[in-house]
Short mmCIF file of C-alpha atoms in Angstrom, two decimals:
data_model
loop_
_atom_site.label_atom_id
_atom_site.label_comp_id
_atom_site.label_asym_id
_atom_site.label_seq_id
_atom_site.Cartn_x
_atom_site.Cartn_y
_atom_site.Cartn_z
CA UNK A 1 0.00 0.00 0.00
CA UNK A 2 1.25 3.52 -0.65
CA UNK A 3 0.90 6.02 2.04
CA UNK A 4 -1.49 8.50 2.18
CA UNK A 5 -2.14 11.55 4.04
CA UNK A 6 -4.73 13.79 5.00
CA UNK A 7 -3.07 17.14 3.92
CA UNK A 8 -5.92 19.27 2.23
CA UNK A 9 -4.23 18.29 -1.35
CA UNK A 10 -4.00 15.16 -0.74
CA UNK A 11 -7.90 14.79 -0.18
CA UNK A 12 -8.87 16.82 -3.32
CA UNK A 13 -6.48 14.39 -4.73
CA UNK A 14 -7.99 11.35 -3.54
CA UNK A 15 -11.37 12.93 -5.12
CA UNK A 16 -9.89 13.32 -8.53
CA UNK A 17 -8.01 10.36 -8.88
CA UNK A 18 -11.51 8.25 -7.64
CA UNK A 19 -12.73 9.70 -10.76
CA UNK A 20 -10.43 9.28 -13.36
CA UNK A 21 -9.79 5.57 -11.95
CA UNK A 22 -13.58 5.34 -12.84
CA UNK A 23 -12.88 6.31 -15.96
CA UNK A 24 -9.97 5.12 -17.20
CA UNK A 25 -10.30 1.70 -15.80
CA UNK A 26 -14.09 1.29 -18.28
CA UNK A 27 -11.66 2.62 -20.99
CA UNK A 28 -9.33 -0.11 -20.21
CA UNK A 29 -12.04 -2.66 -19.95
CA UNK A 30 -12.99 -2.20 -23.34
CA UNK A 31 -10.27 -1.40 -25.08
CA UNK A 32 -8.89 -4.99 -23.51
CA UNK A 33 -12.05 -6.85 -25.21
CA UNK A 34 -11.61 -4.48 -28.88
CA UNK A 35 -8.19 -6.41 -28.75
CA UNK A 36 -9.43 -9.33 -29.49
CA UNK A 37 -9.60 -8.33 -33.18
CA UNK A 38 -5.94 -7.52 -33.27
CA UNK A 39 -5.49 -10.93 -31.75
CA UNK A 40 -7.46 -12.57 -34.83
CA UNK A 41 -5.20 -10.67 -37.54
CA UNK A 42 -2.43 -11.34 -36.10
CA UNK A 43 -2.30 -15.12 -34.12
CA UNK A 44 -5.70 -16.10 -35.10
CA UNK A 45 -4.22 -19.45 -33.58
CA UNK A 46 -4.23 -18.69 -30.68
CA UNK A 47 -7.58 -16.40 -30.52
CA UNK A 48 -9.46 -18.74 -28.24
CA UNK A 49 -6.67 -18.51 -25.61
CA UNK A 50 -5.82 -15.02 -26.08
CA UNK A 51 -9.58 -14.36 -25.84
CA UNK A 52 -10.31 -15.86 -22.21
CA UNK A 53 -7.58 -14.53 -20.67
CA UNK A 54 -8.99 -10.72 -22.56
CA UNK A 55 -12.06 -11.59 -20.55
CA UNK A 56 -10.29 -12.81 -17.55
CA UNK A 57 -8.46 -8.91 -17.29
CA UNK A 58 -11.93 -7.60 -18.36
CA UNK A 59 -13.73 -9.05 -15.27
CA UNK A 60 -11.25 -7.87 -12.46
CA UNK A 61 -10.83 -4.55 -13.94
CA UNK A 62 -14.59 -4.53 -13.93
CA UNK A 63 -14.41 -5.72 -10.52
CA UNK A 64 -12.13 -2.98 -9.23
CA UNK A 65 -14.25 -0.54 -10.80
CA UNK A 66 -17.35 -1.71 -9.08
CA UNK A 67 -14.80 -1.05 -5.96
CA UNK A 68 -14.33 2.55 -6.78
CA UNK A 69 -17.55 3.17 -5.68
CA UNK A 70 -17.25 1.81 -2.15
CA UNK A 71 -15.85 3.32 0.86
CA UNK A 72 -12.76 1.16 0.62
CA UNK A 73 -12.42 2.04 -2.74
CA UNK A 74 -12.64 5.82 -2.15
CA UNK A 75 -9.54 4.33 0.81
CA UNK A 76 -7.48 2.40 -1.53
CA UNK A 77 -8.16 4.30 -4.85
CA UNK A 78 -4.19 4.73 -4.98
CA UNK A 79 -3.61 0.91 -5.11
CA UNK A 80 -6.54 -0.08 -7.05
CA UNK A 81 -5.70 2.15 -9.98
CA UNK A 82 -1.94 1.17 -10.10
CA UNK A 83 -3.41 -2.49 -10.03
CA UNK A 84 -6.01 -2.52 -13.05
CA UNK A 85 -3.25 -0.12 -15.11
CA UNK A 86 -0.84 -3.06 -14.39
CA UNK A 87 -3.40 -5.72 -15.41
CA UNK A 88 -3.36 -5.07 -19.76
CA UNK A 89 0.88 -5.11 -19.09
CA UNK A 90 1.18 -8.41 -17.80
CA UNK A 91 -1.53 -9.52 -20.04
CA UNK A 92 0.55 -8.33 -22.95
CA UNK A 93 3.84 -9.60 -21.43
CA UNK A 94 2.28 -13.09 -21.11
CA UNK A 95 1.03 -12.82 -24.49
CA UNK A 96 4.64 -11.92 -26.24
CA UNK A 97 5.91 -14.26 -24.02
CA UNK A 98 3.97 -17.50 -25.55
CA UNK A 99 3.61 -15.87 -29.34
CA UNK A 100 6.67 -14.73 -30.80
CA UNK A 101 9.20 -13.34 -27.86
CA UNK A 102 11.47 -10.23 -28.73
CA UNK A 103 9.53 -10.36 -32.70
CA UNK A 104 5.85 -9.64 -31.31
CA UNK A 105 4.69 -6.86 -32.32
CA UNK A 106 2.52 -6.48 -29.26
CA UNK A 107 5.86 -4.56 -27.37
CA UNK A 108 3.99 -1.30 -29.26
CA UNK A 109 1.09 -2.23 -27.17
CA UNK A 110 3.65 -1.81 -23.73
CA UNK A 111 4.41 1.70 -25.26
CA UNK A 112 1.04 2.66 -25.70
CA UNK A 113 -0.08 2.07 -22.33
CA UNK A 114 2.88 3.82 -20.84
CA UNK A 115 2.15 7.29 -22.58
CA UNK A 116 -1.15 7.00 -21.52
CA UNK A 117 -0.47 6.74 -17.92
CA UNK A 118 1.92 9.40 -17.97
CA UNK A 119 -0.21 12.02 -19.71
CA UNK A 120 -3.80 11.06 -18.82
CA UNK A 121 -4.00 9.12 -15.15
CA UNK A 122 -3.15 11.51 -11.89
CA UNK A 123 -0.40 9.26 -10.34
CA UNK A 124 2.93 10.90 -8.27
CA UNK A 125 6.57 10.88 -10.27
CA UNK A 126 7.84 8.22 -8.19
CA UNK A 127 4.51 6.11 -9.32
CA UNK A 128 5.64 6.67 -12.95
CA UNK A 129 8.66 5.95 -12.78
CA UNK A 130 7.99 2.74 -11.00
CA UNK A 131 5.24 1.68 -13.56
CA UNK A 132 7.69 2.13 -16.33
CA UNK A 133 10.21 0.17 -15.04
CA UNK A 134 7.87 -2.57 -13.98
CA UNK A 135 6.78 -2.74 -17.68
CA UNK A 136 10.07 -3.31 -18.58
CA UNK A 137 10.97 -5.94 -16.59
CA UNK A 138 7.73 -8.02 -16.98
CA UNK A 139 8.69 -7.24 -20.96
CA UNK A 140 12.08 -8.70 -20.27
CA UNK A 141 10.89 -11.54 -18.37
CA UNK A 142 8.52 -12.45 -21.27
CA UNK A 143 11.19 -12.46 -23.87
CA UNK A 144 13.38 -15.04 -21.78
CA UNK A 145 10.48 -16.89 -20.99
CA UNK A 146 9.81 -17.33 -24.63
CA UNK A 147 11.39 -20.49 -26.09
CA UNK A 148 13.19 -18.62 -28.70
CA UNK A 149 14.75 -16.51 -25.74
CA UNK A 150 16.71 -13.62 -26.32
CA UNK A 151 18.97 -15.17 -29.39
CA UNK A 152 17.99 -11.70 -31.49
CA UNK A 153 19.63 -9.56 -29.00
CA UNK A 154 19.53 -6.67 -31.71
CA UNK A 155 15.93 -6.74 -32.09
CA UNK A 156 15.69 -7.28 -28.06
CA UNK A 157 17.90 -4.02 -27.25
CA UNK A 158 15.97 -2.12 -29.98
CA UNK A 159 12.64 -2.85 -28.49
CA UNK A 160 14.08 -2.43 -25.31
CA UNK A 161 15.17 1.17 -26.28
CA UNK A 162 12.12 2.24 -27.16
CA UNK A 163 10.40 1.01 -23.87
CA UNK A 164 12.92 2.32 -22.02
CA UNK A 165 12.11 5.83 -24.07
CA UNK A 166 8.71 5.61 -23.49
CA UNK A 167 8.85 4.50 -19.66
CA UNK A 168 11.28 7.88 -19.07
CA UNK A 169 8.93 10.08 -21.35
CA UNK A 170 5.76 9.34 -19.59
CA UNK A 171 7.98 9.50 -16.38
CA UNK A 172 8.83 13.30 -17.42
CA UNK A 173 4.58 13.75 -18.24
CA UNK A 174 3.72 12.39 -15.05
CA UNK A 175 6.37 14.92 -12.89
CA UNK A 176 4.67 17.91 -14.63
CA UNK A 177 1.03 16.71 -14.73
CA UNK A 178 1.80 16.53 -10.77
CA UNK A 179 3.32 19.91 -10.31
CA UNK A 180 0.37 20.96 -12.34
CA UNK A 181 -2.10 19.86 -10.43
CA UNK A 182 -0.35 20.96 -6.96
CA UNK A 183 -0.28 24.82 -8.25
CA UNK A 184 -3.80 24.30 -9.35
CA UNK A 185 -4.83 23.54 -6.42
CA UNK A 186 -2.90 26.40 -4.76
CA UNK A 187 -4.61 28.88 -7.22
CA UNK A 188 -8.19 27.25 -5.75
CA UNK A 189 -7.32 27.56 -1.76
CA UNK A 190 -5.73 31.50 -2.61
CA UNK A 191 -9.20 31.56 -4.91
CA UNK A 192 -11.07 30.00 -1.86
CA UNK A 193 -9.28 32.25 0.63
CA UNK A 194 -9.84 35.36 -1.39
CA UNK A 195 -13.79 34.92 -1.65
CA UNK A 196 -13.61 34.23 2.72
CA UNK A 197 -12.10 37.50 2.71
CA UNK A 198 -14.33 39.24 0.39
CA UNK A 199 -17.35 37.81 2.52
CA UNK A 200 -16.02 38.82 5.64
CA UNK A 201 -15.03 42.03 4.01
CA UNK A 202 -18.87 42.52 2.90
CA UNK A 203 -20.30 41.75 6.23
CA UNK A 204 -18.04 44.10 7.60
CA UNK A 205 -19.14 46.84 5.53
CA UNK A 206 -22.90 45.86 6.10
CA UNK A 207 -22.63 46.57 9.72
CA UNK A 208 -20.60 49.89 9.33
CA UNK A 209 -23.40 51.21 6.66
CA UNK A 210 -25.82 50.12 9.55
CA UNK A 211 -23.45 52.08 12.42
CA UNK A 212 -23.90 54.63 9.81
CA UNK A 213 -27.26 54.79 8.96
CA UNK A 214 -28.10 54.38 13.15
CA UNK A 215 -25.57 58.14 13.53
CA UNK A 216 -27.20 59.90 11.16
CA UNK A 217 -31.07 58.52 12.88
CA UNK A 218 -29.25 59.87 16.09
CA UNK A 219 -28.13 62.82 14.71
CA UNK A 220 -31.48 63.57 12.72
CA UNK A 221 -33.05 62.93 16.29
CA UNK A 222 -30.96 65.21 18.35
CA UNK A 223 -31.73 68.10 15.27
CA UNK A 224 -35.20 67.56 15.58
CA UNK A 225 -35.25 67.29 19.45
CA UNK A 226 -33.21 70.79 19.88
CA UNK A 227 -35.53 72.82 17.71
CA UNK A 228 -38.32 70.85 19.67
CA UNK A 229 -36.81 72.18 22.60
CA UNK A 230 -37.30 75.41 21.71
CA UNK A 231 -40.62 75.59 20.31
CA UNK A 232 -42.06 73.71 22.72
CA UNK A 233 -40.70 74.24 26.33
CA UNK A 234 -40.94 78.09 26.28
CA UNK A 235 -45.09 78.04 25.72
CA UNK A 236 -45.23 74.77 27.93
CA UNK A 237 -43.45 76.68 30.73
CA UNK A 238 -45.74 79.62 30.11
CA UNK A 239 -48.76 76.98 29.98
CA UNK A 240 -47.59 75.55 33.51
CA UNK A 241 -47.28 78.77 35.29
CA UNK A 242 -51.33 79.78 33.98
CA UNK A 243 -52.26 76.98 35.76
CA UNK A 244 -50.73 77.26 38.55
CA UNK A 245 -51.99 80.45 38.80
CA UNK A 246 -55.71 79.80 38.15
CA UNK A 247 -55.46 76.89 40.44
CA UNK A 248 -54.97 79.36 43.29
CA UNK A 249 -58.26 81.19 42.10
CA UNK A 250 -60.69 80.95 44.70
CA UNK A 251 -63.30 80.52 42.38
CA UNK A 252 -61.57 77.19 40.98
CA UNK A 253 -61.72 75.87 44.88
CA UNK A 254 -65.52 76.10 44.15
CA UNK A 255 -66.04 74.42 40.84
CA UNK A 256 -64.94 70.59 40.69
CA UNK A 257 -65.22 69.79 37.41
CA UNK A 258 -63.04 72.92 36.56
CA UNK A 259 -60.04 72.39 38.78
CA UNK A 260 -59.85 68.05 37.38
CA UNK A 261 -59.97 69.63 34.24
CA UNK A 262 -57.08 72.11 35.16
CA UNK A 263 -55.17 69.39 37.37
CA UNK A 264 -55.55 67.28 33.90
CA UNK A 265 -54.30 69.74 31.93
CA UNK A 266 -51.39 70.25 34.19
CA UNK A 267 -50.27 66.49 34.23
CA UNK A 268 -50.74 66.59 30.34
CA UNK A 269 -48.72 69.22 30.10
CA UNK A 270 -46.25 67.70 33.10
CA UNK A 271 -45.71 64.65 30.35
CA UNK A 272 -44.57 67.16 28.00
CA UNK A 273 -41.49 68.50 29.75
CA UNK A 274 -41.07 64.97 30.61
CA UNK A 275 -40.62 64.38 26.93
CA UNK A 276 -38.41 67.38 26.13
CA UNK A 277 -36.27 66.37 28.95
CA UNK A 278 -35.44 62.64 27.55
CA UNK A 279 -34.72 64.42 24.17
CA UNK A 280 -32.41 66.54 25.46
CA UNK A 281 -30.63 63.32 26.01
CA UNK A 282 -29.71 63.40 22.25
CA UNK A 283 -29.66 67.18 21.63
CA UNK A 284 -27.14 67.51 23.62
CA UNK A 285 -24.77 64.70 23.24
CA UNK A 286 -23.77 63.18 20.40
CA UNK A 287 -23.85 59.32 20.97
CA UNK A 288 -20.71 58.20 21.58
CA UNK A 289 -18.91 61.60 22.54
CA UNK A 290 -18.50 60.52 26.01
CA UNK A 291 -18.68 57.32 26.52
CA UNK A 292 -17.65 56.20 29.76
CA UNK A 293 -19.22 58.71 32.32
CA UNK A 294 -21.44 57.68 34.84
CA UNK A 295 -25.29 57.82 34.95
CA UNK A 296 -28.43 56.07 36.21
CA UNK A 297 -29.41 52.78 34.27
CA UNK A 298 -32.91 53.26 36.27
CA UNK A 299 -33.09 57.02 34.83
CA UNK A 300 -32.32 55.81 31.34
CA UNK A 301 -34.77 52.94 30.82
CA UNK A 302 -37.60 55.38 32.16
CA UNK A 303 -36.88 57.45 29.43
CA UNK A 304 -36.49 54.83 27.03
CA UNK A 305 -40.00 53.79 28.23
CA UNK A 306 -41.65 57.40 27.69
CA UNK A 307 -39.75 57.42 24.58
CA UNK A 308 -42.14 54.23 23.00
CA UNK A 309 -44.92 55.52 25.09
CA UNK A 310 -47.60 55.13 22.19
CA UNK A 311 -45.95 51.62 21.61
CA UNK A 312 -46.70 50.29 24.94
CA UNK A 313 -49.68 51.59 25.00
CA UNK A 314 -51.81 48.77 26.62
CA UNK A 315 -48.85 46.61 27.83
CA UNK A 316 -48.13 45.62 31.36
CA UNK A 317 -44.20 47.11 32.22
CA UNK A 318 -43.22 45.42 35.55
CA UNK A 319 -39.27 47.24 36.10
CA UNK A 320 -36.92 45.58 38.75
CA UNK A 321 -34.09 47.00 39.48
CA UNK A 322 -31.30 46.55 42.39
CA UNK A 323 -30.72 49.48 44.91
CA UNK A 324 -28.05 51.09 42.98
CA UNK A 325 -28.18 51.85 39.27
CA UNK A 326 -25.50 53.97 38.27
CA UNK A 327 -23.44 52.48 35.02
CA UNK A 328 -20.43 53.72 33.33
CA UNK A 329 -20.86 54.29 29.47
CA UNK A 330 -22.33 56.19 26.53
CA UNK A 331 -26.08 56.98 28.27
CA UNK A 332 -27.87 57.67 24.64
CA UNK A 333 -26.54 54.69 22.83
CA UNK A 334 -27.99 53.21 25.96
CA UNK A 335 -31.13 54.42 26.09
CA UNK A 336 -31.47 53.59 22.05
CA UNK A 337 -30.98 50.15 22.54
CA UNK A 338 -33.41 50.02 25.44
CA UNK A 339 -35.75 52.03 23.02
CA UNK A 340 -34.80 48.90 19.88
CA UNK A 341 -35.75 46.19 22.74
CA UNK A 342 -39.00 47.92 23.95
CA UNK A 343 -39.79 48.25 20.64
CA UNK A 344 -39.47 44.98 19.33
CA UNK A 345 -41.13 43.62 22.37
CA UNK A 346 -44.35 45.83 22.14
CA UNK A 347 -44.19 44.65 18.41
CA UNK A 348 -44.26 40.97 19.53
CA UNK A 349 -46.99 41.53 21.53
CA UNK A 350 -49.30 42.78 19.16
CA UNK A 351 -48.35 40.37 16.93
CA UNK A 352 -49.52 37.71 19.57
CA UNK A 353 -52.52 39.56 20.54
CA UNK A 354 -51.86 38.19 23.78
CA UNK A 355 -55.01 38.84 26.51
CA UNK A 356 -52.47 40.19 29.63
CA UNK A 357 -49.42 41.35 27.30
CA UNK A 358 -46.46 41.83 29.57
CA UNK A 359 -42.80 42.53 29.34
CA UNK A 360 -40.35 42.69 32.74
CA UNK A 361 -37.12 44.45 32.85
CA UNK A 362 -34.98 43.12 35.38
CA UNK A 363 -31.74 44.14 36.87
CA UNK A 364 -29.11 42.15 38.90
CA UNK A 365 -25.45 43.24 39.89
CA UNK A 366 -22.97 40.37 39.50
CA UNK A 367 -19.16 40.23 39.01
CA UNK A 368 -19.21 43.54 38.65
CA UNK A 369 -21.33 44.59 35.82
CA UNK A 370 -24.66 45.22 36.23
CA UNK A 371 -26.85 42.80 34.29
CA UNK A 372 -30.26 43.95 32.20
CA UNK A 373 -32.91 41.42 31.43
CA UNK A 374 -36.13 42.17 28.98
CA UNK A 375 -38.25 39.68 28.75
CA UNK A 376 -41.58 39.45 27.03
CA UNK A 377 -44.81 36.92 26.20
CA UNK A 378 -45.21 37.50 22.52
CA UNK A 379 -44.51 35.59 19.97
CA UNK A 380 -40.93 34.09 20.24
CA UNK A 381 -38.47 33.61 17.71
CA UNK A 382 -38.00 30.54 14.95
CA UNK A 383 -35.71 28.47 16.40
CA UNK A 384 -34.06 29.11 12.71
CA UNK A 385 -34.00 32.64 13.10
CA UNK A 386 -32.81 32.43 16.75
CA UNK A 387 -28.91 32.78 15.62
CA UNK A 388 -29.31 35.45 13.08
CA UNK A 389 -31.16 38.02 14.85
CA UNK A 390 -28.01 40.21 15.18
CA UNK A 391 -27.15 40.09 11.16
CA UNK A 392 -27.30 43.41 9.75
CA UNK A 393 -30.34 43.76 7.71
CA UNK A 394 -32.11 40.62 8.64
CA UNK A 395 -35.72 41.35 9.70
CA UNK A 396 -38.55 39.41 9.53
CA UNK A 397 -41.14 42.26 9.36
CA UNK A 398 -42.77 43.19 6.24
CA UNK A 399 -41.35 45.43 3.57
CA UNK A 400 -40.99 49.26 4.78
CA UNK A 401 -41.42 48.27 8.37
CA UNK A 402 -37.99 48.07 8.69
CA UNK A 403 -34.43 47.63 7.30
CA UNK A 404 -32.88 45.02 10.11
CA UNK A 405 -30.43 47.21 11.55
CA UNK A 406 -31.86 47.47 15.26
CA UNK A 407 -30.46 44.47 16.80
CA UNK A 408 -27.23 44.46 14.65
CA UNK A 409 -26.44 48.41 16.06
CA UNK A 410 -27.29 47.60 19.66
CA UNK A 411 -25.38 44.49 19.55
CA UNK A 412 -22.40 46.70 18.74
CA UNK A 413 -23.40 49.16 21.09
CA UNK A 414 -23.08 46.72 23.91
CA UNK A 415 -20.18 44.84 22.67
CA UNK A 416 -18.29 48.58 22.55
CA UNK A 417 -19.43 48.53 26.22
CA UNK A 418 -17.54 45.61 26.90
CA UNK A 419 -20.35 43.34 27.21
CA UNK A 420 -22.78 41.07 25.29
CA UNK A 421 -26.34 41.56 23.87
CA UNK A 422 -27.59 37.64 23.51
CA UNK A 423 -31.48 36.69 22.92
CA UNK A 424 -33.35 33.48 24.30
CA UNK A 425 -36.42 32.35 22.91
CA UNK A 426 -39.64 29.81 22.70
CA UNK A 427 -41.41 30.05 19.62
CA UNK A 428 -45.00 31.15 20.03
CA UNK A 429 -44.62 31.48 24.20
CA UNK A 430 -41.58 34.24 25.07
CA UNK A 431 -38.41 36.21 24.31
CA UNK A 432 -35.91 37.65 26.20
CA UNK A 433 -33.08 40.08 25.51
CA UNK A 434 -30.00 40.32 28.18
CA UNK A 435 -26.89 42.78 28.23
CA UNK A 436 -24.39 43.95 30.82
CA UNK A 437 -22.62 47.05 31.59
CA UNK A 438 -19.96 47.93 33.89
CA UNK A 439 -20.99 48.99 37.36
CA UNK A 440 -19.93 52.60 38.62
CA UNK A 441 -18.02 53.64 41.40
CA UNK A 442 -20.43 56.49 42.13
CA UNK A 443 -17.58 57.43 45.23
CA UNK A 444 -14.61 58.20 42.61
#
C-alpha cells in the first residue's frame, strides 16, 4: 500500500483520482475486449486462448471498478488504480511471451499504455517511474520466458530502447502533470481564501453602513429634538405657570369639574417637559462623545419607556431594578438600545394579541457589571432565526417596516461597552433580551 495523508491536497487528490480511476479503468475494460480483433489478424491461432484470458483482465478490472464506488475504494483508490493499469501489461507480457518473444509486435502495445499513464491518469513521479520500469521488466521476463529466448539480441535491445524511451517520457509527463495539479490547487485555496475574505469584508461593511445609517437617525433625532426644545418648552413653561396660577383662584376651589380639568391639563402638560427632557438626552450629546461617564441605568430605561410611550400603550411594564443603578458608558446609545428592545417587544406583543401582554425588565449586579434582562410573552423567535437576529439587515417584518439594523447596532453598542447583547427564545410562548454594563463607582 502507498501512504497517504490527509493534507488538504491530498484529499482533493484522492477525489480526482476516484474519478479518473472510474474512468480510465471502463476505458481499459474495453479497449482490452476491442483487442481481441488484433489478436485474430495477427495469431488467429491462438484467438481462443488469447480471448479468455482478454475476458479474464476484463472481469477484475470490472471488478475494481465496481470497488471505486465503495468506501474502501474511495480508501485504496491509490492501489486499485496502479493495479487494473498493471493488469493489460502483464496480459501483454504473457502474451509476447507464448507468441513470438522479442519479434511480437505487441511490445507497441507496452508503449502505448505507458504514454497514456503518464499524460492522462493523476499518479505521483515516483509512481511513474515505478510503472515504467515494472513494464520493462515483466517485458524482459517475457522475452526469456519465450522459447526462442533472447537469441535476437539486436531486435531485443531495440525494443528495449524504445520502452525504455517511453517509460522515461511518460515518467517526465507524469512529474509535470503533478506539479500541475499541486499549483492548481494552490490557485483554488488563494481563490477559496480570497472569496472568505471578500465575505467577511462585505459583512463588515454591512454593519458599518448600519453604524452609519443608526448616527445619522441619532443625529437627525438630536436636530429635531433641539428645535423641539425650543418651540415647545418656552409656551409649555408659560402653559404651567397659567395653571398654577388659576389653580390658586378661589373661584376654581368652588367648581370641581373645573379644577380636574385644570389638574388634567397640568399632568398633560407635566408629560410634556417629561418628553423634552429625555430628548435633550440626544440634543445635547452626540452618541458616543463621552462614553464612559457615569449615569443612572434606572433614569435611562424610564426614558427609554416614555420614549415608546404610544408603543406600549396597553402593555403591562413590571421594572426591577437593584438598589443602585448607576453604570459607566455612553447613556444615549444606551437608552437607544433600550428604546430597539422595547420596541421589538411591544411589536411581539401585538403580533400575539396576547389577553395580559407583559414585558419585565430586570436588573441584577454580579461580578461587577450590572446585568439587564427584557423579557416578554409575545410571539418568540423561529428556532431558525434564533442565531441570526443580530445580522445586519435581517428582519422578519414586512417590507418598509424596517431595514434590520436594530439588533445588529445595539449588539455593537453593547459589545463597545464591553459586554454582550444575547437573545433566548420559545417560539409562540416568550423572548428575552440580556446585556451587561460595567458597574460605577459612584464614590470616585
Amino acid at each position: 500500500m502507498f501512504s497517504r495523508t490527509a493534507s488538504p491536497y491530498h484529499q482533493e487528490l484522492g477525489e480526482f483520482r476516484v474519478a479518473y480511476s472510474k474512468a480510465g479503468s471502463i476505458t481499459s475494460l474495453v479497449l482490452v475486449l476491442l483487442g481481441a480483433g488484433l489478436d485474430l489478424a495477427v495469431y488467429p491461432e491462438r484467438f481462443g486462448l488469447f480471448l479468455a484470458v482478454r475476458l479474464g483482465v476484463a472481469l477484475l478490472t470490472l471488478l475494481i471498478f465496481l470497488a471505486l464506488y465503495g468506501a474502501w475504494g474511495h480508501r485504496s483508490v491509490q492501489t486499485l488504480t496502479l493495479l487494473w493499469l498493471a493488469l493489460p501489461q502483464i496480459m501483454i507480457a504473457w502474451m509476447i511471451g507464448v507468441a513470438d518473444g522479442v519479434h511480437s509486435i505487441y511490445f507497441v502495445g507496452l508503449q502505448l499504455a505507458l504514454y497514456a499513464t503518464g499524460i492522462l491518469m493523476p499518479i505521483t513521479f515516483l509512481e511513474g517511474v515505478g510503472f515504467g520500469l515494472f513494464t520493462y521488466a515483466i517485458y524482459v521476463l517475457a522475452c526469456a520466458l519465450n522459447p526462442a529466448g533472447l537469441s535476437d539480441v539486436g531486435r531485443f535491445a531495440g525494443n528495449s530502447l524504445f520502452l525504455l524511451f517511453s517509460a522515461a517520457a511518460s515518467s517526465v509527463c507524469t512529474y509535470f502533470n503533478e506539479r500541475a495539479r499541486l499549483q492548481l490547487f494552490h490557485l483554488q485555496r488563494e481563490v477559496a481564501e480570497k472569496n472568505a475574505t471578500l465575505v467577511s469584508t462585505n459583512q463588515a461593511l454591512a454593519q458599518i453602513k448600519g453604524h452609519m445609517i443608526q448616527q445619522e437617525k441619532m443625529a437627525a433625532l438630536g436636530t429635531l429634538s433641539a428645535g423641539l426644545m425650543h418651540e415647545v418648552n418656552n409656551p409649555v413653561n408659560y402653559s404651567m405657570m397659567a395653571l398654577n396660577m388659576a389653580l390658586l383662584d378661589p373661584v376654581v376651589g368652588q367648581s370641581a369639574d373645573l379644577k380636574e380639568s385644570l389638574v388634567d391639563a397640568k399632568e398633560g402638560l407635566a408629560r410634556v417637559q417629561n418628553i423634552v427632557s429625555d430628548l435633550k438626552t440626544f440634543a445635547y450629546q452626540k452618541p458616543g462623545e463621552d462614553s464612559s461617564r457615569i449615569f443612572l441605568l434606572e433614569k435611562a430605561v424610564l426614558s427609554a419607556q416614555r420614549l415608546t410611550g404610544h408603543e406600549l400603550s396597553g402593555v403591562d411594564v413590571q421594572v426591577h431594578w437593584p438598589q443602585d443603578t448607576h453604570v459607566r458608558g455612553d447613556e444615549p446609545a444606551v437608552i437607544g438600545v433600550m428604546i430597539n428592545l422595547l420596541s421589538n417587544a411591544a411589536l411581539a406583543l401585538r403580533k400575539a394579541a396576547r389577553a395580559q401582554p407583559r414585558i419585565d425588565v430586570t436588573g441584577q449586579h454580579r461580578d461587577g457589571r450590572l446585568y439587564v434582562t427584557v423579557r416578554d410573552n409575545g410571539t418568540g423567535i423561529e428556532p431558525g432565526n434564533l442565531t441570526r437576529v443580530f445580522e445586519p439587515f435581517f428582519t422578519t417584518r414586512g417590507v418598509g417596516q424596517g431595514l434590520g439594523l436594530g439588533l445588529s447596532v445595539s449588539y455593537a453598542i453593547i459589545q463597545r461597552h464591553g459586554g454582550t447583547l444575547s437573545v433566548n427564545s420559545e417560539a409562540g410562548v416568550w423572548t428575552e433580551f440580556a446585556f451587561d454594563l460595567a458597574v460605577a463607582d459612584v464614590a470616585v
